[in-house]
XYZ file of C-alpha atoms in Angstrom:
183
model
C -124.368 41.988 28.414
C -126.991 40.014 29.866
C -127.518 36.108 30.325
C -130.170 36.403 27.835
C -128.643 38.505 25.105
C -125.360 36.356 25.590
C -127.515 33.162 24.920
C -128.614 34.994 21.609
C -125.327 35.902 20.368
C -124.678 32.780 21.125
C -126.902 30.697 19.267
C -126.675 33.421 16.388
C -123.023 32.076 15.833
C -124.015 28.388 16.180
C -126.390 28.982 13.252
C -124.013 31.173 11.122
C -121.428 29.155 11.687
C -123.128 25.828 10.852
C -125.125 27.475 8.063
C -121.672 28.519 6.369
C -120.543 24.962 7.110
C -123.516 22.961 5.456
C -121.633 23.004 2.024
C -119.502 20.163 3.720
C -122.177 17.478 4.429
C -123.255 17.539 0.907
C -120.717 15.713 -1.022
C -117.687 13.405 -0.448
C -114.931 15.626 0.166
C -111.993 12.944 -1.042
C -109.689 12.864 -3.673
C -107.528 10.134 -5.110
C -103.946 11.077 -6.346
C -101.281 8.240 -6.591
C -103.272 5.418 -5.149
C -103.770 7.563 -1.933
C -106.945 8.950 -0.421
C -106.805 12.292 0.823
C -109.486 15.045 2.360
C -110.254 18.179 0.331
C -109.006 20.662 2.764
C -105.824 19.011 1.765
C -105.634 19.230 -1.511
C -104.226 22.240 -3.501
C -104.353 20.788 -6.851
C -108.180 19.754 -7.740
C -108.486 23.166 -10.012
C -110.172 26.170 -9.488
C -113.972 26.531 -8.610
C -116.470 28.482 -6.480
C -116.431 25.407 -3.859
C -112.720 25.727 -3.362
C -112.444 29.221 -3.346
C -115.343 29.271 -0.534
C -112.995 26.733 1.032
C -110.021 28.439 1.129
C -112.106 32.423 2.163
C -114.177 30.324 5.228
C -110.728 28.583 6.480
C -108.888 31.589 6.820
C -112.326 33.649 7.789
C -112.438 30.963 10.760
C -109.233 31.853 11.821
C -109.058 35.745 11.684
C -112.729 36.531 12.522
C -112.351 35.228 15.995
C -108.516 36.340 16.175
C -110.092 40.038 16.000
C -112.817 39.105 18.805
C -110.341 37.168 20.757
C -107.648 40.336 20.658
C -110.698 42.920 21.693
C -111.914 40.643 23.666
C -108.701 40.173 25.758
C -107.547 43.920 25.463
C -111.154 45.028 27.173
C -110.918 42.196 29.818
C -107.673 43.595 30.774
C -108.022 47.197 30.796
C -111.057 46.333 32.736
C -109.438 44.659 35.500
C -106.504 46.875 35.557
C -108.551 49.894 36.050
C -111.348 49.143 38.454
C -109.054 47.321 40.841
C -106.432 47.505 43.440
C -104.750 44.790 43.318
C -103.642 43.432 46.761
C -102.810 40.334 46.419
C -101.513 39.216 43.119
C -104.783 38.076 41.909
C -105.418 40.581 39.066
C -101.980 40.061 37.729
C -102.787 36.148 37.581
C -106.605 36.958 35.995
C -104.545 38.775 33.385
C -101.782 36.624 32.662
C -104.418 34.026 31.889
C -106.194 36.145 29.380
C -102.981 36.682 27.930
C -102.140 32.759 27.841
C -105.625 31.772 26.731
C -105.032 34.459 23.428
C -101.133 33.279 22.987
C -101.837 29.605 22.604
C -104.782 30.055 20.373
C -103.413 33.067 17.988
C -99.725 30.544 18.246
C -101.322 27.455 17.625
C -103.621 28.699 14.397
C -101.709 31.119 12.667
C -99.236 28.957 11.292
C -101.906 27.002 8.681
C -103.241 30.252 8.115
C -100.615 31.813 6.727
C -99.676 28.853 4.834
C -102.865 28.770 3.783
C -102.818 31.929 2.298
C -99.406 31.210 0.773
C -100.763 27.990 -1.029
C -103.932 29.832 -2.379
C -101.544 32.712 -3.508
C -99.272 30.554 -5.287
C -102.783 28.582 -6.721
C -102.940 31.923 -8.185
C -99.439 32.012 -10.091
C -99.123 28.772 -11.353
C -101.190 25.232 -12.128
C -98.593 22.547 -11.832
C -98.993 20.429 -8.806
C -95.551 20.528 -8.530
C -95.112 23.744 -7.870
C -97.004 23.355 -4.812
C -94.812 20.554 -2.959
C -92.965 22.923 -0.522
C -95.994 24.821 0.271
C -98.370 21.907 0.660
C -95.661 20.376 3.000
C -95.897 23.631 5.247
C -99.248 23.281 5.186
C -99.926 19.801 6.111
C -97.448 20.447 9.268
C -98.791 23.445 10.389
C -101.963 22.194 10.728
C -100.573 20.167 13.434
C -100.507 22.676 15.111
C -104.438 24.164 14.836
C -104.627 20.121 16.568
C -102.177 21.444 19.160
C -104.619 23.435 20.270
C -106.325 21.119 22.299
C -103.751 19.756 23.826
C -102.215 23.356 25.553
C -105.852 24.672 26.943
C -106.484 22.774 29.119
C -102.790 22.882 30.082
C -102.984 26.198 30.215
C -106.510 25.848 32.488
C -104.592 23.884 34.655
C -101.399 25.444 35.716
C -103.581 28.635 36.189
C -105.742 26.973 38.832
C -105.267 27.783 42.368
C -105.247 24.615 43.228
C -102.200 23.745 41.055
C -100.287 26.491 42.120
C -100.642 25.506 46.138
C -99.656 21.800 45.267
C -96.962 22.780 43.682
C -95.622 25.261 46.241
C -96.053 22.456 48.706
C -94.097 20.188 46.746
C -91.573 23.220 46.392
C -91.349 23.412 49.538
C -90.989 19.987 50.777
C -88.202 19.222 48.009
C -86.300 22.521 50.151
C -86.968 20.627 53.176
C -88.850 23.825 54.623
C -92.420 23.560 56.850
C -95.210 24.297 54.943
C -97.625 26.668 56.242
C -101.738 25.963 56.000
């Protein structure tokens, strides 16, 4: 793929993305339950209507459209560098295990409010009471804690998979062994 085509996807998705989005900037998305304020995306028991079940289809359509891309994404990347090189020194192996990471965290760190997701809009579809929903809007609310996560182990994960990290640390391995380090 070139630059330019890249560029095009590219802004294609910005535009779908924020044109699927829009909804959001339109009205207050707030409820008030018990003398609390909470968001919308939160809330499992304001009834059921075309804006919440858009809701509920585009959060879990956020999560498993790029899932797909990010798995045949990763899968290509990696057969690609397995196949067309030797190598030699290691460096391959590390490209890959990156890849890997990169998918792990994100697939680990959104799949959780996903599925709970899915859980609370299947039980939204067997029963009414709020209180039927306590357990599941629980799971929810702390497994989106995770999705936040998410920032917090890239650019972990960016770092420990830097050259540069790896030959401090060996240094430091080194010097706590009391053996000469080699330039």
């Amino acid at each position: 793929m070139g630059l330019r085509y890249a560029l095009w996807v590219s802004a294609g998705l910005w535009v779908l993305i924020i044109a699927m989005t829009v909804y959001l900037l339109t009205d207050e998305h707030f409820y008030y339950l018990n003398n609390h304020t909470q968001c919308e995306s939160f809330n499992i028991c304001f009834g059921s209507n075309s804006r919440f079940n858009w809701h509920n289809v585009f959060y879990v359509l956020q999560f498993f459209v790029p899932t797909a891309i990010v798995i045949y994404c990763t899968t290509c990347i990696t057969w690609q560098l397995k196949s067309k090189t030797v190598d030699t020194q290691g460096k391959i192996k590390r490209a890959v295990q990156f890849i890997l990471a990169v998918a792990a965290v994100f697939i680990i760190c959104f799949f959780p409010s996903n599925i709970s997701r899915i859980a609370m809009y299947v039980l939204k579809l067997w029963y009414n009471e709020c209180h039927y929903f306590r357990e599941a809007n629980d799971a929810f609310k702390t497994s989106v804690c995770f999705t936040y996560f998410n920032s917090v182990l890239n650019p972990i994960v960016y770092y420990f998979s830097s050259p540069a990290f790896s030959g401090s640390f060996r240094r430091i391995y080194m010097r706590l062994l009391g053996k000469k380090i080699e330039e």
